[in-house]
Amino acid sequence: MIPDRLRIGITQRRIAGTADAWARDALDAHWGDWLASCWPRSRFLGIPNFSDPALAVRHVVEWDTDLLVLGGGEDVGTTPERDAVERALLDHARARSGPVIGVCRGMQMLHAAEGGELVRRTGHAASPHPLQGRVPADTCVNSWHHWCIDHPGPRWQVLARAPDGSVEAMRHARLPWLGLMWHPERPGGSFPAMWEWIHDIIANIRRDA
């Protein structure tokens, strides 16, 4: 049975400070409605980009998080605080074989944390496109990224690719980790095959209350 009372922790983008405003953490407004509609009995928590990454790990441990979602946002490597927090959270998830879903930048971070290389490419940002692979032939998704994955490491199983051959969805061979390069929380981001992958990731979670 697929659990429906999850505690979901989701990482946030870091918005740089300006002359008249401090730096801020922010969550895409689509996430709240999407999570509430998909898992109405679950709870979700935005994880701050702590200056000390250990605080982020303590945060999810004390909150007893079931599922970690690495959200989208700025490019990997542009915000050291967020990069450090997400890498610490992935180290924690790896040690306990915890489920992780990486979305857009989040999938790129999954790949980078396993030693993979990202390739910059045009034509993907704000440009919906079809998927090829373990999906129906007419599957099309939104697209908002500038960096792509051409050659995933040996630990990753490719589930779908874009027409240019770059990886659009992948699953870890050993861990319950799933990467989606599109945004499932935004319009044009949800289809049945994707939910089968997500269900496989979370199926072993047990939470009765």
mmCIF file of C-alpha atoms in Angstrom:
data_model
loop_
_atom_site.group_PDB
_atom_site.id
_atom_site.type_symbol
_atom_site.label_atom_id
_atom_site.label_comp_id
_atom_site.label_asym_id
_atom_site.label_seq_id
_atom_site.Cartn_x
_atom_site.Cartn_y
_atom_site.Cartn_z
ATOM 1 C CA MET A 1 0.000 0.000 0.000
ATOM 2 C CA ILE A 2 1.285 3.458 -0.908
ATOM 3 C CA PRO A 3 1.615 5.616 2.235
ATOM 4 C CA ASP A 4 -0.453 8.790 2.246
ATOM 5 C CA ARG A 5 0.594 10.323 5.576
ATOM 6 C CA LEU A 6 4.097 11.417 4.748
ATOM 7 C CA ARG A 7 6.340 14.035 6.273
ATOM 8 C CA ILE A 8 7.986 15.663 3.288
ATOM 9 C CA GLY A 9 10.977 17.965 3.560
ATOM 10 C CA ILE A 10 11.658 20.153 0.517
ATOM 11 C CA THR A 11 14.698 22.320 -0.131
ATOM 12 C CA GLN A 12 14.290 25.943 -1.124
ATOM 13 C CA ARG A 13 15.963 28.300 -3.550
ATOM 14 C CA ARG A 14 18.215 31.039 -2.175
ATOM 15 C CA ILE A 15 17.423 34.541 -3.425
ATOM 16 C CA ALA A 16 20.460 36.783 -3.123
ATOM 17 C CA GLY A 17 20.321 39.910 -1.018
ATOM 18 C CA THR A 18 20.269 43.406 -2.463
ATOM 19 C CA ALA A 19 21.107 46.862 -1.165
ATOM 20 C CA ASP A 20 17.685 47.143 0.471
ATOM 21 C CA ALA A 21 16.761 43.501 1.238
ATOM 22 C CA TRP A 22 18.474 40.590 2.966
ATOM 23 C CA ALA A 23 18.948 37.228 1.266
ATOM 24 C CA ARG A 24 15.836 35.059 1.400
ATOM 25 C CA ASP A 25 14.861 31.419 1.059
ATOM 26 C CA ALA A 26 11.805 30.801 -1.130
ATOM 27 C CA LEU A 27 9.643 27.927 -2.329
ATOM 28 C CA ASP A 28 7.929 27.925 -5.722
ATOM 29 C CA ALA A 29 4.264 28.780 -5.111
ATOM 30 C CA HIS A 30 3.136 25.738 -7.117
ATOM 31 C CA TRP A 31 4.501 23.306 -4.534
ATOM 32 C CA GLY A 32 1.908 23.937 -1.827
ATOM 33 C CA ASP A 33 -1.150 23.265 -3.980
ATOM 34 C CA TRP A 34 0.512 20.332 -5.747
ATOM 35 C CA LEU A 35 1.569 18.540 -2.567
ATOM 36 C CA ALA A 36 -1.790 19.203 -0.939
ATOM 37 C CA SER A 37 -3.591 17.684 -3.931
ATOM 38 C CA CYS A 38 -1.268 14.675 -4.296
ATOM 39 C CA TRP A 39 -0.935 13.802 -0.616
ATOM 40 C CA PRO A 40 -3.743 15.638 1.219
ATOM 41 C CA ARG A 41 -3.067 13.778 4.483
ATOM 42 C CA SER A 42 0.653 14.525 4.465
ATOM 43 C CA ARG A 43 2.677 17.410 5.863
ATOM 44 C CA PHE A 44 5.482 19.256 4.183
ATOM 45 C CA LEU A 45 8.229 21.520 5.445
ATOM 46 C CA GLY A 46 10.486 23.947 3.608
ATOM 47 C CA ILE A 47 14.083 23.301 4.699
ATOM 48 C CA PRO A 48 16.068 26.507 5.298
ATOM 49 C CA ASN A 49 19.488 27.023 3.739
ATOM 50 C CA PHE A 50 21.282 27.041 7.074
ATOM 51 C CA SER A 51 24.781 28.498 7.221
ATOM 52 C CA ASP A 52 25.746 25.293 9.048
ATOM 53 C CA PRO A 53 24.619 22.290 6.944
ATOM 54 C CA ALA A 54 24.537 20.111 10.065
ATOM 55 C CA LEU A 55 21.524 22.108 11.216
ATOM 56 C CA ALA A 56 19.623 21.040 8.105
ATOM 57 C CA VAL A 57 20.293 17.382 8.904
ATOM 58 C CA ARG A 58 19.214 17.901 12.513
ATOM 59 C CA HIS A 59 16.117 19.665 11.216
ATOM 60 C CA VAL A 60 14.931 16.684 9.153
ATOM 61 C CA VAL A 61 15.914 14.175 11.845
ATOM 62 C CA GLU A 62 13.984 15.945 14.599
ATOM 63 C CA TRP A 63 11.018 16.442 12.290
ATOM 64 C CA ASP A 64 11.184 12.719 11.390
ATOM 65 C CA THR A 65 11.064 13.356 7.642
ATOM 66 C CA ASP A 66 10.002 10.426 5.432
ATOM 67 C CA LEU A 67 10.791 11.874 2.006
ATOM 68 C CA LEU A 68 13.307 14.483 0.883
ATOM 69 C CA VAL A 69 12.539 16.576 -2.191
ATOM 70 C CA LEU A 70 15.337 18.627 -3.730
ATOM 71 C CA GLY A 71 13.455 21.462 -5.416
ATOM 72 C CA GLY A 72 14.294 23.555 -8.438
ATOM 73 C CA GLY A 73 15.789 27.016 -8.617
ATOM 74 C CA GLU A 74 19.194 28.506 -9.211
ATOM 75 C CA ASP A 75 21.965 26.549 -10.912
ATOM 76 C CA VAL A 76 24.117 24.123 -8.947
ATOM 77 C CA GLY A 77 27.291 25.922 -7.919
ATOM 78 C CA THR A 78 25.848 29.451 -7.755
ATOM 79 C CA THR A 79 24.723 29.416 -4.100
ATOM 80 C CA PRO A 80 27.279 27.765 -1.789
ATOM 81 C CA GLU A 81 24.891 27.675 1.187
ATOM 82 C CA ARG A 82 22.249 25.716 -0.662
ATOM 83 C CA ASP A 83 24.760 23.400 -2.292
ATOM 84 C CA ALA A 84 26.263 22.562 1.102
ATOM 85 C CA VAL A 85 22.851 21.975 2.712
ATOM 86 C CA GLU A 86 21.688 19.675 -0.073
ATOM 87 C CA ARG A 87 24.917 17.695 -0.108
ATOM 88 C CA ALA A 88 24.669 17.192 3.663
ATOM 89 C CA LEU A 89 21.061 16.080 3.331
ATOM 90 C CA LEU A 90 22.028 13.627 0.587
ATOM 91 C CA ASP A 91 24.845 12.226 2.731
ATOM 92 C CA HIS A 92 22.268 11.654 5.473
ATOM 93 C CA ALA A 93 19.791 10.078 3.056
ATOM 94 C CA ARG A 94 22.512 7.867 1.567
ATOM 95 C CA ALA A 95 23.551 6.581 4.998
ATOM 96 C CA ARG A 96 20.007 5.533 5.866
ATOM 97 C CA SER A 97 18.850 4.610 2.316
ATOM 98 C CA GLY A 98 16.221 7.327 2.587
ATOM 99 C CA PRO A 99 13.977 8.196 -0.386
ATOM 100 C CA VAL A 100 14.809 11.325 -2.382
ATOM 101 C CA ILE A 101 13.148 12.976 -5.363
ATOM 102 C CA GLY A 102 15.245 15.560 -7.206
ATOM 103 C CA VAL A 103 13.373 18.047 -9.408
ATOM 104 C CA CYS A 104 15.179 20.025 -12.142
ATOM 105 C CA ARG A 105 18.108 21.529 -10.221
ATOM 106 C CA GLY A 106 17.437 18.790 -7.684
ATOM 107 C CA MET A 107 18.105 16.084 -10.269
ATOM 108 C CA GLN A 108 21.274 17.912 -11.279
ATOM 109 C CA MET A 109 22.366 17.908 -7.628
ATOM 110 C CA LEU A 110 21.696 14.165 -7.348
ATOM 111 C CA HIS A 111 23.948 13.649 -10.354
ATOM 112 C CA ALA A 112 26.652 16.056 -9.127
ATOM 113 C CA ALA A 113 26.672 14.534 -5.626
ATOM 114 C CA GLU A 114 27.475 11.167 -7.194
ATOM 115 C CA GLY A 115 30.402 12.659 -9.111
ATOM 116 C CA GLY A 116 28.576 13.375 -12.373
ATOM 117 C CA GLU A 117 29.180 16.198 -14.849
ATOM 118 C CA LEU A 118 26.611 18.778 -15.979
ATOM 119 C CA VAL A 119 26.580 20.205 -19.511
ATOM 120 C CA ARG A 120 25.163 23.635 -20.363
ATOM 121 C CA ARG A 121 22.772 23.641 -23.322
ATOM 122 C CA THR A 122 20.286 26.033 -24.906
ATOM 123 C CA GLY A 123 16.752 25.209 -25.989
ATOM 124 C CA HIS A 124 15.461 23.710 -22.740
ATOM 125 C CA ALA A 125 14.397 26.734 -20.702
ATOM 126 C CA ALA A 126 10.703 27.600 -21.177
ATOM 127 C CA SER A 127 10.501 25.081 -24.012
ATOM 128 C CA PRO A 128 8.168 22.066 -23.492
ATOM 129 C CA HIS A 129 9.251 18.936 -25.324
ATOM 130 C CA PRO A 130 8.379 15.242 -25.736
ATOM 131 C CA LEU A 131 10.007 12.433 -23.782
ATOM 132 C CA GLN A 132 11.566 9.280 -25.156
ATOM 133 C CA GLY A 133 12.026 6.102 -23.159
ATOM 134 C CA ARG A 134 9.842 4.285 -20.655
ATOM 135 C CA VAL A 135 6.874 6.548 -21.312
ATOM 136 C CA PRO A 136 3.959 6.595 -23.797
ATOM 137 C CA ALA A 137 4.964 7.994 -27.194
ATOM 138 C CA ASP A 138 2.856 11.156 -26.796
ATOM 139 C CA THR A 139 4.293 12.204 -23.411
ATOM 140 C CA CYS A 140 5.342 15.869 -23.304
ATOM 141 C CA VAL A 141 6.671 17.793 -20.301
ATOM 142 C CA ASN A 142 7.532 21.339 -19.271
ATOM 143 C CA SER A 143 11.183 22.366 -19.259
ATOM 144 C CA TRP A 144 12.966 25.131 -17.333
ATOM 145 C CA HIS A 145 16.629 24.211 -17.098
ATOM 146 C CA HIS A 146 19.909 25.358 -18.643
ATOM 147 C CA TRP A 147 22.116 22.462 -17.526
ATOM 148 C CA CYS A 148 21.740 18.900 -18.793
ATOM 149 C CA ILE A 149 23.007 15.406 -18.074
ATOM 150 C CA ASP A 150 24.369 13.584 -21.107
ATOM 151 C CA HIS A 151 26.177 10.660 -19.512
ATOM 152 C CA PRO A 152 24.855 9.527 -16.120
ATOM 153 C CA GLY A 153 27.154 7.463 -13.939
ATOM 154 C CA PRO A 154 26.941 3.681 -13.673
ATOM 155 C CA ARG A 155 24.774 3.908 -10.571
ATOM 156 C CA TRP A 156 21.943 5.561 -12.508
ATOM 157 C CA GLN A 157 19.271 3.911 -14.618
ATOM 158 C CA VAL A 158 17.888 6.187 -17.348
ATOM 159 C CA LEU A 159 14.083 6.265 -17.498
ATOM 160 C CA ALA A 160 13.532 8.978 -20.115
ATOM 161 C CA ARG A 161 15.460 11.287 -22.416
ATOM 162 C CA ALA A 162 14.763 14.502 -24.315
ATOM 163 C CA PRO A 163 14.883 14.514 -28.131
ATOM 164 C CA ASP A 164 18.476 15.803 -27.979
ATOM 165 C CA GLY A 165 19.503 12.735 -25.974
ATOM 166 C CA SER A 166 19.945 14.439 -22.606
ATOM 167 C CA VAL A 167 18.583 12.597 -19.570
ATOM 168 C CA GLU A 168 15.150 13.721 -18.359
ATOM 169 C CA ALA A 169 14.445 11.087 -15.709
ATOM 170 C CA MET A 170 16.666 8.610 -13.880
ATOM 171 C CA ARG A 171 16.625 6.311 -10.887
ATOM 172 C CA HIS A 172 19.491 5.215 -8.678
ATOM 173 C CA ALA A 173 20.380 1.531 -9.033
ATOM 174 C CA ARG A 174 20.819 0.969 -5.287
ATOM 175 C CA LEU A 175 19.084 3.802 -3.439
ATOM 176 C CA PRO A 176 15.429 4.951 -3.575
ATOM 177 C CA TRP A 177 16.435 8.130 -5.401
ATOM 178 C CA LEU A 178 14.558 9.511 -8.398
ATOM 179 C CA GLY A 179 15.514 12.449 -10.611
ATOM 180 C CA LEU A 180 13.049 14.400 -12.781
ATOM 181 C CA MET A 181 14.402 17.197 -14.957
ATOM 182 C CA TRP A 182 10.969 18.754 -15.479
ATOM 183 C CA HIS A 183 8.727 20.277 -12.783
ATOM 184 C CA PRO A 184 5.907 17.915 -11.759
ATOM 185 C CA GLU A 185 4.402 20.643 -9.576
ATOM 186 C CA ARG A 186 3.887 22.984 -12.542
ATOM 187 C CA PRO A 187 1.407 22.683 -15.423
ATOM 188 C CA GLY A 188 2.487 20.078 -17.957
ATOM 189 C CA GLY A 189 4.501 18.080 -15.455
ATOM 190 C CA SER A 190 2.411 15.077 -14.407
ATOM 191 C CA PHE A 191 1.635 11.808 -16.189
ATOM 192 C CA PRO A 192 0.916 8.193 -15.083
ATOM 193 C CA ALA A 193 4.372 6.692 -15.708
ATOM 194 C CA MET A 194 5.940 9.337 -13.477
ATOM 195 C CA TRP A 195 3.638 8.327 -10.636
ATOM 196 C CA GLU A 196 4.683 4.709 -11.027
ATOM 197 C CA TRP A 197 8.297 5.806 -10.508
ATOM 198 C CA ILE A 198 7.368 7.922 -7.473
ATOM 199 C CA HIS A 199 5.348 5.093 -5.961
ATOM 200 C CA ASP A 200 8.336 2.771 -6.315
ATOM 201 C CA ILE A 201 10.459 5.281 -4.419
ATOM 202 C CA ILE A 202 8.064 5.727 -1.484
ATOM 203 C CA ALA A 203 6.438 2.266 -1.339
ATOM 204 C CA ASN A 204 8.581 1.050 1.568
ATOM 205 C CA ILE A 205 7.830 4.035 3.799
ATOM 206 C CA ARG A 206 5.745 3.023 6.783
ATOM 207 C CA ARG A 207 3.855 5.683 8.697
ATOM 208 C CA ASP A 208 0.487 5.038 10.316
ATOM 209 C CA ALA A 209 0.029 8.427 11.963
#
